[in-house]
Amino acid sequence: MMLVASTSGIQAIEINDSLHLQEVVVTGTRSATDTRYLPRTVTVIERDLLTNQYQTSILPTVVQQVPGLFVTSRSVLGYGVSGGAAGGINMRGIAGGSGQMMVLIDGHPQYQGIYGHPISDSYQTLMAERVEVLRGPASMLYGSNAMGGVINIVTRRPAGGNSVHTNINIGAGSYGTLQAEVTNQIRSGKFSSTIAAQYGRTDNHRPRMGFEQYGGYLKLGYDFNDHWNAYVDANITHFNASQPGSTASPLYDADQWITRGMVSAAVENHYGRSNGALSLYTNFGRHKIDDGTADPAKPTQRYFRSKDALMGISLYESFQLFEGNRLTAGIDYQHIYGYAYYTSKETGETLDTPNKQSGKSYRNEIAGYVEFRQDLTSWLTVDAGLRVDHHSITGTEWIPQGGIVIRPMESGELKAMVSKGFRNPTMREMYLYPPSNTDLKPERLMNYELAWSHRLGQFNYGLNLFYLKGDNMIQTMPVDGKPRNVNTGEIENYGLEAEAAYRINPHWRLTTNHSLLHMKNHVLGAPQYKGFLGADFSQQRWNVVAGLQYINGLYTAIGDNEKKENFLLLNATVSYRLVNNLALWVRGENLLAQRYEINAGYPMPRATFMAGANVSF
């Protein structure tokens, strides 16, 4: 018996493994599944890894741990939105900034309803029990936008046994940076709660680049009995960000005031031969943006504003019909709303802007899916799934996938997978701004993958080969002398991913991962090579985490002014437990003081430092 994370927290399941306990994931399928029987490639990052560098966001750790995944950055703290923003999530050359990479919270989609992309400043460590990253298309289970893969944040819930636990973490460092976080968790009988709050601010390393953020997370759970439980949770974050423009084209008063939130409620069942859930969820945003001016004597006279919301219902049940079988069936419904407009700075009135279309958009999407997995022998598993997805504007899309797992030995698996990904056009692409086109169709791609994983005592490794090809990609092209969004682009990428971990002894652990990517058409924020080497050391009161990240062939500009960056980053965190409940820590980033850019025209900071204290009681 072992404890694993479900969408609501922790549940007990049986794992039959005479050698050692295997990793169990929920993202690659709706039910908790031993990775040895899953044809998909999923990387799991547990909470101890998410917190041992005292990062307020999950994304820096995810970039280190997941081969083939990269997130753009521009500053010490804060990704921002709109022009000059960072936080673009890329997987295998599939761009989250284009809405092709999905972020989930407990399996529920999170993205901006007008532009369709994730909002990276929303994904805080305080809410995460673990993060599961599925590489490759996941549209069969999660629908539109899951073309490149998904990042699923599994939220926190107190472990079993009556307890009250509080944690406070505070730190300060370079460029006036401050971070603070407090979490309280309670379990009392059948009731559990997690409540957390955070605050962060920085001046950053360039003038007019300040960032401030505050927010909180709440989760309440109740176990009716051994088979049924329910939870409600909510997350809210607000940030104020400024961006100074590129070094070649400075901006003044380019400010953003952004509020993002999510709320969900679910009832789950867990039986020996079945499990499932009914959940209702929404994520929403309010954006106010000053586009800034190149001449501070001529400030802009208006704000761009937008409101958006994604509301959904998810129902699924997973059954074991007979020995070695798993059948999962589900229904998803989403209502997507977006409203974009301009207001006068002076009067606050909504403006009539003929050169910049404004509008409201209501879109509905309903889908049903079924997945069948069967162990044909002790060494062979087959998996097949199909989703039919109907969008109120673009119509019906069929999404198949299939895979096999061959286990020639107890400690190794060979996996082969074919899967389709798709993305419906966004409100911006169809209705907003002059290039808009209401006749756009979904983007589509097919992914082919072959993977091998092997465990050798304290050493394990994995290799992945993939090839993906897509068409109908939405691009802005001249049509009759005017720019217009059209389904004309193609994508063809292939590459290799490798990862390994070695537990040398109880004190030392080494990890490494590498990815090679070839792109027929170059993509911003997608490196041709990404490598990471990490070392963890712990003994008595000391804990040291160090990582070396090398990036080669990162495209910061494409087209006629194509530009690539290569850089090597050394980061390290050292903590010392002064007394049982108090640890002191210090973190250094870019310790080699490299000069580099990730967003063209936005030089990254040289070496930076943070120090703080962590109290638990």
PDB file of N, CA, C and O in Angstrom, residues 2 22 79 93 120 126-127 276 279 324 354 371 386 422 443 448-449 451 492 495 554 560:
ATOM      1  N   MET A   2       0.539   2.236  -0.844  1.00  0.00           N
ATOM      2  CA  MET A   2       1.267   3.490  -0.805  1.00  0.00           C
ATOM      3  C   MET A   2       0.286   4.635  -0.973  1.00  0.00           C
ATOM      4  O   MET A   2      -0.826   4.448  -1.450  1.00  0.00           O
ATOM      5  N   GLN A  22       6.678   1.896  -7.490  1.00  0.00           N
ATOM      6  CA  GLN A  22       6.789   2.647  -8.735  1.00  0.00           C
ATOM      7  C   GLN A  22       6.094   4.001  -8.601  1.00  0.00           C
ATOM      8  O   GLN A  22       5.233   4.194  -7.758  1.00  0.00           O
ATOM      9  N   TYR A  79       6.897  37.728 -14.650  1.00  0.00           N
ATOM     10  CA  TYR A  79       6.899  37.471 -16.092  1.00  0.00           C
ATOM     11  C   TYR A  79       6.117  38.538 -16.859  1.00  0.00           C
ATOM     12  O   TYR A  79       6.478  38.887 -17.970  1.00  0.00           O
ATOM     13  N   GLY A  93       9.357  22.831 -29.079  1.00  0.00           N
ATOM     14  CA  GLY A  93       9.118  23.808 -30.127  1.00  0.00           C
ATOM     15  C   GLY A  93       7.668  24.161 -30.320  1.00  0.00           C
ATOM     16  O   GLY A  93       7.330  24.871 -31.274  1.00  0.00           O
ATOM     17  N   SER A 120       1.726  33.029 -16.631  1.00  0.00           N
ATOM     18  CA  SER A 120       2.746  32.322 -15.856  1.00  0.00           C
ATOM     19  C   SER A 120       2.897  32.834 -14.436  1.00  0.00           C
ATOM     20  O   SER A 120       3.327  32.091 -13.551  1.00  0.00           O
ATOM     21  N   LEU A 126       3.102  27.819  -3.552  1.00  0.00           N
ATOM     22  CA  LEU A 126       2.332  27.652  -2.319  1.00  0.00           C
ATOM     23  C   LEU A 126       1.147  26.712  -2.478  1.00  0.00           C
ATOM     24  O   LEU A 126       0.678  26.114  -1.512  1.00  0.00           O
ATOM     25  N   MET A 127       0.618  26.544  -3.718  1.00  0.00           N
ATOM     26  CA  MET A 127      -0.555  25.695  -3.896  1.00  0.00           C
ATOM     27  C   MET A 127      -0.203  24.265  -4.289  1.00  0.00           C
ATOM     28  O   MET A 127      -1.056  23.390  -4.267  1.00  0.00           O
ATOM     29  N   GLY A 276     -13.656   8.034  -9.950  1.00  0.00           N
ATOM     30  CA  GLY A 276     -14.093   9.099 -10.845  1.00  0.00           C
ATOM     31  C   GLY A 276     -14.369  10.368 -10.079  1.00  0.00           C
ATOM     32  O   GLY A 276     -14.168  10.448  -8.863  1.00  0.00           O
ATOM     33  N   SER A 279     -16.655  17.598 -11.333  1.00  0.00           N
ATOM     34  CA  SER A 279     -16.081  18.862 -10.876  1.00  0.00           C
ATOM     35  C   SER A 279     -16.631  20.025 -11.680  1.00  0.00           C
ATOM     36  O   SER A 279     -16.945  19.899 -12.868  1.00  0.00           O
ATOM     37  N   GLY A 324      -6.499  -6.759 -15.512  1.00  0.00           N
ATOM     38  CA  GLY A 324      -5.571  -6.098 -16.406  1.00  0.00           C
ATOM     39  C   GLY A 324      -6.192  -5.052 -17.301  1.00  0.00           C
ATOM     40  O   GLY A 324      -5.529  -4.545 -18.215  1.00  0.00           O
ATOM     41  N   PRO A 354     -12.072  52.657 -33.890  1.00  0.00           N
ATOM     42  CA  PRO A 354     -12.252  51.987 -35.182  1.00  0.00           C
ATOM     43  C   PRO A 354     -10.995  51.296 -35.684  1.00  0.00           C
ATOM     44  O   PRO A 354     -11.077  50.343 -36.454  1.00  0.00           O
ATOM     45  N   GLU A 371     -11.134   6.022 -23.192  1.00  0.00           N
ATOM     46  CA  GLU A 371      -9.793   5.440 -23.294  1.00  0.00           C
ATOM     47  C   GLU A 371      -9.830   4.015 -22.754  1.00  0.00           C
ATOM     48  O   GLU A 371     -10.422   3.754 -21.698  1.00  0.00           O
ATOM     49  N   LEU A 386     -10.084   7.911 -27.832  1.00  0.00           N
ATOM     50  CA  LEU A 386     -10.717   8.741 -28.852  1.00  0.00           C
ATOM     51  C   LEU A 386     -11.547   9.820 -28.167  1.00  0.00           C
ATOM     52  O   LEU A 386     -12.285   9.549 -27.220  1.00  0.00           O
ATOM     53  N   PHE A 422      -4.570  19.479 -30.994  1.00  0.00           N
ATOM     54  CA  PHE A 422      -5.225  20.537 -31.762  1.00  0.00           C
ATOM     55  C   PHE A 422      -5.438  21.759 -30.876  1.00  0.00           C
ATOM     56  O   PHE A 422      -5.358  21.685 -29.647  1.00  0.00           O
ATOM     57  N   GLU A 443      -5.875  24.546 -35.425  1.00  0.00           N
ATOM     58  CA  GLU A 443      -4.539  24.032 -35.718  1.00  0.00           C
ATOM     59  C   GLU A 443      -4.497  22.544 -35.350  1.00  0.00           C
ATOM     60  O   GLU A 443      -5.162  22.111 -34.406  1.00  0.00           O
ATOM     61  N   TYR A 448       4.609  11.408 -32.934  1.00  0.00           N
ATOM     62  CA  TYR A 448       5.038  10.008 -32.903  1.00  0.00           C
ATOM     63  C   TYR A 448       6.227   9.919 -31.955  1.00  0.00           C
ATOM     64  O   TYR A 448       7.184  10.689 -32.071  1.00  0.00           O
ATOM     65  N   GLU A 449       6.158   8.970 -31.022  1.00  0.00           N
ATOM     66  CA  GLU A 449       7.147   8.954 -29.945  1.00  0.00           C
ATOM     67  C   GLU A 449       7.550   7.523 -29.592  1.00  0.00           C
ATOM     68  O   GLU A 449       6.719   6.610 -29.562  1.00  0.00           O
ATOM     69  N   ALA A 451       9.994   5.635 -26.560  1.00  0.00           N
ATOM     70  CA  ALA A 451      10.674   5.914 -25.295  1.00  0.00           C
ATOM     71  C   ALA A 451      11.129   4.631 -24.628  1.00  0.00           C
ATOM     72  O   ALA A 451      10.469   3.589 -24.713  1.00  0.00           O
ATOM     73  N   GLU A 492       7.195  21.164 -38.269  1.00  0.00           N
ATOM     74  CA  GLU A 492       7.796  19.830 -38.353  1.00  0.00           C
ATOM     75  C   GLU A 492       9.036  19.824 -37.460  1.00  0.00           C
ATOM     76  O   GLU A 492      10.042  20.445 -37.777  1.00  0.00           O
ATOM     77  N   GLY A 495      13.286  15.303 -32.358  1.00  0.00           N
ATOM     78  CA  GLY A 495      14.344  15.481 -31.374  1.00  0.00           C
ATOM     79  C   GLY A 495      14.529  14.285 -30.468  1.00  0.00           C
ATOM     80  O   GLY A 495      13.857  13.250 -30.595  1.00  0.00           O
ATOM     81  N   LEU A 554      19.141  29.210 -28.694  1.00  0.00           N
ATOM     82  CA  LEU A 554      17.843  29.753 -28.289  1.00  0.00           C
ATOM     83  C   LEU A 554      17.490  30.917 -29.215  1.00  0.00           C
ATOM     84  O   LEU A 554      18.209  31.925 -29.271  1.00  0.00           O
ATOM     85  N   ASP A 560      14.102  37.909 -40.830  1.00  0.00           N
ATOM     86  CA  ASP A 560      15.253  38.585 -41.428  1.00  0.00           C
ATOM     87  C   ASP A 560      16.299  38.982 -40.400  1.00  0.00           C
ATOM     88  O   ASP A 560      17.490  39.085 -40.725  1.00  0.00           O
TER      89      ASP A 560
END
